[in-house]
PDB file of C-alpha atoms in Angstrom:
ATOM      1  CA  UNK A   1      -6.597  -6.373   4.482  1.00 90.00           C
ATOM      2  CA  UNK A   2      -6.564  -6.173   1.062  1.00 98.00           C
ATOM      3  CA  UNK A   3      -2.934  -4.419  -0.473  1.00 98.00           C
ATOM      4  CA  UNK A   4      -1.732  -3.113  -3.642  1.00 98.00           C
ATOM      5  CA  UNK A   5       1.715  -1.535  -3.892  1.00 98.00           C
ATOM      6  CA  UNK A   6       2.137  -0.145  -7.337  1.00 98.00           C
ATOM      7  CA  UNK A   7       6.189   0.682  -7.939  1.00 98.00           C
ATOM      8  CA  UNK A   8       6.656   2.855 -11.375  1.00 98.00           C
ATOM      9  CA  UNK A   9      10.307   3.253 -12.652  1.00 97.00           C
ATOM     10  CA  UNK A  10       9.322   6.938 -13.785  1.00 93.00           C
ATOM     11  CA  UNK A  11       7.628  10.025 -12.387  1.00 91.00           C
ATOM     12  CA  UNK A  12       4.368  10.305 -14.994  1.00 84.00           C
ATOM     13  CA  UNK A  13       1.812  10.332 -12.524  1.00 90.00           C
ATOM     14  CA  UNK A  14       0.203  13.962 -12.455  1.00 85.00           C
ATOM     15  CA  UNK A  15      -1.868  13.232  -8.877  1.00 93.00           C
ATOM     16  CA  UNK A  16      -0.667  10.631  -6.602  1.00 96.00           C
ATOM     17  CA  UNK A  17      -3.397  10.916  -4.450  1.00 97.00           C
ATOM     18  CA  UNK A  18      -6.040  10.716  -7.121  1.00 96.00           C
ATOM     19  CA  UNK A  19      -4.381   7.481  -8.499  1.00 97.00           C
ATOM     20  CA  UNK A  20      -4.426   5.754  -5.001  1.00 98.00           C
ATOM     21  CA  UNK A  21      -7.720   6.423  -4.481  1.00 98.00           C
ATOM     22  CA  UNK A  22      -8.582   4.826  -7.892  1.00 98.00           C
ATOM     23  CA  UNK A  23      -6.377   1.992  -6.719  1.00 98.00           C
ATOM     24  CA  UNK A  24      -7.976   1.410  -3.928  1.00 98.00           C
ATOM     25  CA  UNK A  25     -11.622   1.991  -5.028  1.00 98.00           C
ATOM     26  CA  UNK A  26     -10.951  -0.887  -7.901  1.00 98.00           C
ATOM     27  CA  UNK A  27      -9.453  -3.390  -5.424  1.00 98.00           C
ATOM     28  CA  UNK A  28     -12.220  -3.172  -2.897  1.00 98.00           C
ATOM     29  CA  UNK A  29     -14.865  -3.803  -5.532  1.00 98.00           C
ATOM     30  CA  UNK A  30     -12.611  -6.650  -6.862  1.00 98.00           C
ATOM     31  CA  UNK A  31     -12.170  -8.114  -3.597  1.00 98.00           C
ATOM     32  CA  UNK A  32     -15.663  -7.605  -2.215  1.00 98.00           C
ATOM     33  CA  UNK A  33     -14.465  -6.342   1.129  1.00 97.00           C
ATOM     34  CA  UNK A  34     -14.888  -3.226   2.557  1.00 97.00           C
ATOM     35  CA  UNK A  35     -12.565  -0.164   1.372  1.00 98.00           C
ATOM     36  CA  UNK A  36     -11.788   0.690   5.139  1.00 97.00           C
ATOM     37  CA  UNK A  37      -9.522  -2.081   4.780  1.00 96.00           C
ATOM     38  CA  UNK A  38      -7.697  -1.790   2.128  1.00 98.00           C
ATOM     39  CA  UNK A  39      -4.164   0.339   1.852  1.00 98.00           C
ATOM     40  CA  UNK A  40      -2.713   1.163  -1.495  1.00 98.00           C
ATOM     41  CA  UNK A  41       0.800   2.697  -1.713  1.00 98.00           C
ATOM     42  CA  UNK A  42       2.815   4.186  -4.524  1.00 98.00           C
ATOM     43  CA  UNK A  43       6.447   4.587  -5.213  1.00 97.00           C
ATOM     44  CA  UNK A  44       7.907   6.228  -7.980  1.00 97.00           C
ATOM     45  CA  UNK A  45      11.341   7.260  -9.562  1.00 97.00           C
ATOM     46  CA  UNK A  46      12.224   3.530  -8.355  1.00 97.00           C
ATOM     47  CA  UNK A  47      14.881   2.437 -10.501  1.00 98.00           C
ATOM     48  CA  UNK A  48      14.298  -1.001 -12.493  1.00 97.00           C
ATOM     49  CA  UNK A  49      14.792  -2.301 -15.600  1.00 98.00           C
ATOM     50  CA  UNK A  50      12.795  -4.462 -17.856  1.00 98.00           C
ATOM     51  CA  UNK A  51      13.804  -6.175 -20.643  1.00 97.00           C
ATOM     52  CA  UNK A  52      16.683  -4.853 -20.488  1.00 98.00           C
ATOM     53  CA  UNK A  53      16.158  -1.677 -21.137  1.00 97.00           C
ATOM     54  CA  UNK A  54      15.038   1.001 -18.707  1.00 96.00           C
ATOM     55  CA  UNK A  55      12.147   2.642 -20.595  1.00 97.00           C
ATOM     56  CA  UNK A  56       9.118   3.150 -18.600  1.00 97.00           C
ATOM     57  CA  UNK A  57       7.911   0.228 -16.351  1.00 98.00           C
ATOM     58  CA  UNK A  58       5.770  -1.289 -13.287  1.00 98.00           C
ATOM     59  CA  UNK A  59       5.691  -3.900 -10.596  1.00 98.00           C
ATOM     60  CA  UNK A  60       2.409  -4.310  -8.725  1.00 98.00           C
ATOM     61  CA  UNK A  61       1.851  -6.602  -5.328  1.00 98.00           C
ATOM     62  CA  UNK A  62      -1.204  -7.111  -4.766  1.00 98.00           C
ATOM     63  CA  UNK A  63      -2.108  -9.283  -1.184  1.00 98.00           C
ATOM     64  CA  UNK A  64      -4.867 -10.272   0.270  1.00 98.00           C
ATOM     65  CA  UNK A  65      -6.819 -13.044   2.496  1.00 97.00           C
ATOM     66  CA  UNK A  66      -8.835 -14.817  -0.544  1.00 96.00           C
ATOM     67  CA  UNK A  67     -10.748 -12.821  -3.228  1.00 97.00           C
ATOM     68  CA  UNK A  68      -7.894 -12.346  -5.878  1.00 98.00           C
ATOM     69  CA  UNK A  69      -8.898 -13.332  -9.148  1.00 97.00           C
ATOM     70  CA  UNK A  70      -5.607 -12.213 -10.560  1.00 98.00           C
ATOM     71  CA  UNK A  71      -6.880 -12.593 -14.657  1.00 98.00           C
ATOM     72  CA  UNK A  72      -9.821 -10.151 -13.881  1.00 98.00           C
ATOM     73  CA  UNK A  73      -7.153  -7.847 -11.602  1.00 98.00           C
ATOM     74  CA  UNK A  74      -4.361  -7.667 -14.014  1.00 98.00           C
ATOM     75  CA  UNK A  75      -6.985  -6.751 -16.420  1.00 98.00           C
ATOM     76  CA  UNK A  76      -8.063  -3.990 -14.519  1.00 98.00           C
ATOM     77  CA  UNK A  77      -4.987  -2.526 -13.096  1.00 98.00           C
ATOM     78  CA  UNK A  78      -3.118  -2.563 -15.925  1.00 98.00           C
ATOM     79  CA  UNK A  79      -6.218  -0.522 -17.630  1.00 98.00           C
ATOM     80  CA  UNK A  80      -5.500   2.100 -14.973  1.00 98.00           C
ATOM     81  CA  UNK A  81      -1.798   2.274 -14.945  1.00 97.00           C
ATOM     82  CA  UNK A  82      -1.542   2.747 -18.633  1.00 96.00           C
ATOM     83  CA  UNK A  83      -4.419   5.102 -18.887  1.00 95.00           C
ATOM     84  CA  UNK A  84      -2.911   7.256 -15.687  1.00 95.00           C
ATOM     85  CA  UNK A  85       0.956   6.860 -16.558  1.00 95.00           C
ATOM     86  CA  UNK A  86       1.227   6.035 -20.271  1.00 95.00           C
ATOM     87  CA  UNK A  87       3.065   2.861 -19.422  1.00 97.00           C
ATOM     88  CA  UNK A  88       2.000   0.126 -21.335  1.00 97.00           C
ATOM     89  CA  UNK A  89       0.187  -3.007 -20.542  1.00 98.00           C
ATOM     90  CA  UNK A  90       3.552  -4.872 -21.875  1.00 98.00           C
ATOM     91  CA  UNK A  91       5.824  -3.342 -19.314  1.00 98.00           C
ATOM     92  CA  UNK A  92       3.715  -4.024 -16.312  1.00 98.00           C
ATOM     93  CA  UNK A  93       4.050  -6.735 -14.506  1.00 98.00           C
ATOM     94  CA  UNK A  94       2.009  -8.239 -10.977  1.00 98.00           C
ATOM     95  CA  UNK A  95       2.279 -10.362  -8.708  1.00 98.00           C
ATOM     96  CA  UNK A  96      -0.413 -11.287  -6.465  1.00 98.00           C
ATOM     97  CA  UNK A  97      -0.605 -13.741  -2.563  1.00 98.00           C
ATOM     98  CA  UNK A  98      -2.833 -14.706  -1.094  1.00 98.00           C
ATOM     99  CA  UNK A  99      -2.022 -14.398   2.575  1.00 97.00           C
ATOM    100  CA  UNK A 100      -3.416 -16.403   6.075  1.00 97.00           C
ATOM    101  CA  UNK A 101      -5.634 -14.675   8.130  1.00 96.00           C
ATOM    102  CA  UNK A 102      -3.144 -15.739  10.779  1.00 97.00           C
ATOM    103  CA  UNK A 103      -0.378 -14.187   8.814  1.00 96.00           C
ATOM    104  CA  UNK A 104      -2.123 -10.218   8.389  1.00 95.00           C
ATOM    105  CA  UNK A 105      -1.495  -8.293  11.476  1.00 95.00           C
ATOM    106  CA  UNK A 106      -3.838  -5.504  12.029  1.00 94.00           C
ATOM    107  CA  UNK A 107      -4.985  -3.903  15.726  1.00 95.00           C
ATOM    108  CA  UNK A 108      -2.527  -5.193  17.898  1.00 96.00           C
ATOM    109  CA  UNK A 109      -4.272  -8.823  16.465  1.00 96.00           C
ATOM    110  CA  UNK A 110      -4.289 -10.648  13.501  1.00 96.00           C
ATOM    111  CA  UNK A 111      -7.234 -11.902  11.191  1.00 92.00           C
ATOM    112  CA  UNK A 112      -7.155 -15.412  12.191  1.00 90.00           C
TER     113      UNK A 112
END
């Protein structure tokens, strides 16, 4: 149940798949539940702007039912954004929810 959708304004990343997997490695030992739950998704090439200019720059969501401890997450994520995409820890923002069990679908069902 656990989500992080990492949107980068540029193309730096050299392996997608290697970065999502790191993504969602991190977030299941942040949240303390299992990694079979957790989906991790990353766009690129989005266009944004921040401060208003449009150098290099990323949004993060990151949702889940409990378990965010967004100072020890932003933290961490921004630690493997920069160090993956050269972005730095200034141009990164995230925003995290916390989301009702009996608002996460999943399996035809939700979680509460």
């Amino acid at each position: 149940m656990p989500l992080i959708n990492v949107n980068i304004s540029s193309d730096q990343v050299e392996n997608k798949l290697d970065l999502l997997k790191e993504l969602s490695a991190e977030l299941a030992n942040l949240t303390g539940k299992p990694e079979k739950y957790v989906m991790s998704l990353l766009k690129t090439e989005v266009p944004m702007t921040f401060g208003g200019n449009d150098d290099p720059s990323c949004y993060i969501e990151i949702k889940s039912i409990g378990s965010i401890n967004p100072l020890e997450m932003t933290k961490s994520f921004c630690n493997i954004i920069e160090s993956k995409t050269g972005i730095p820890s200034d141009r990164i923002y995230i925003g995290f929810e916390d989301i009702p069990p009996s608002q996460w679908g999943f399996n035809r069902t939700t979680f509460g």
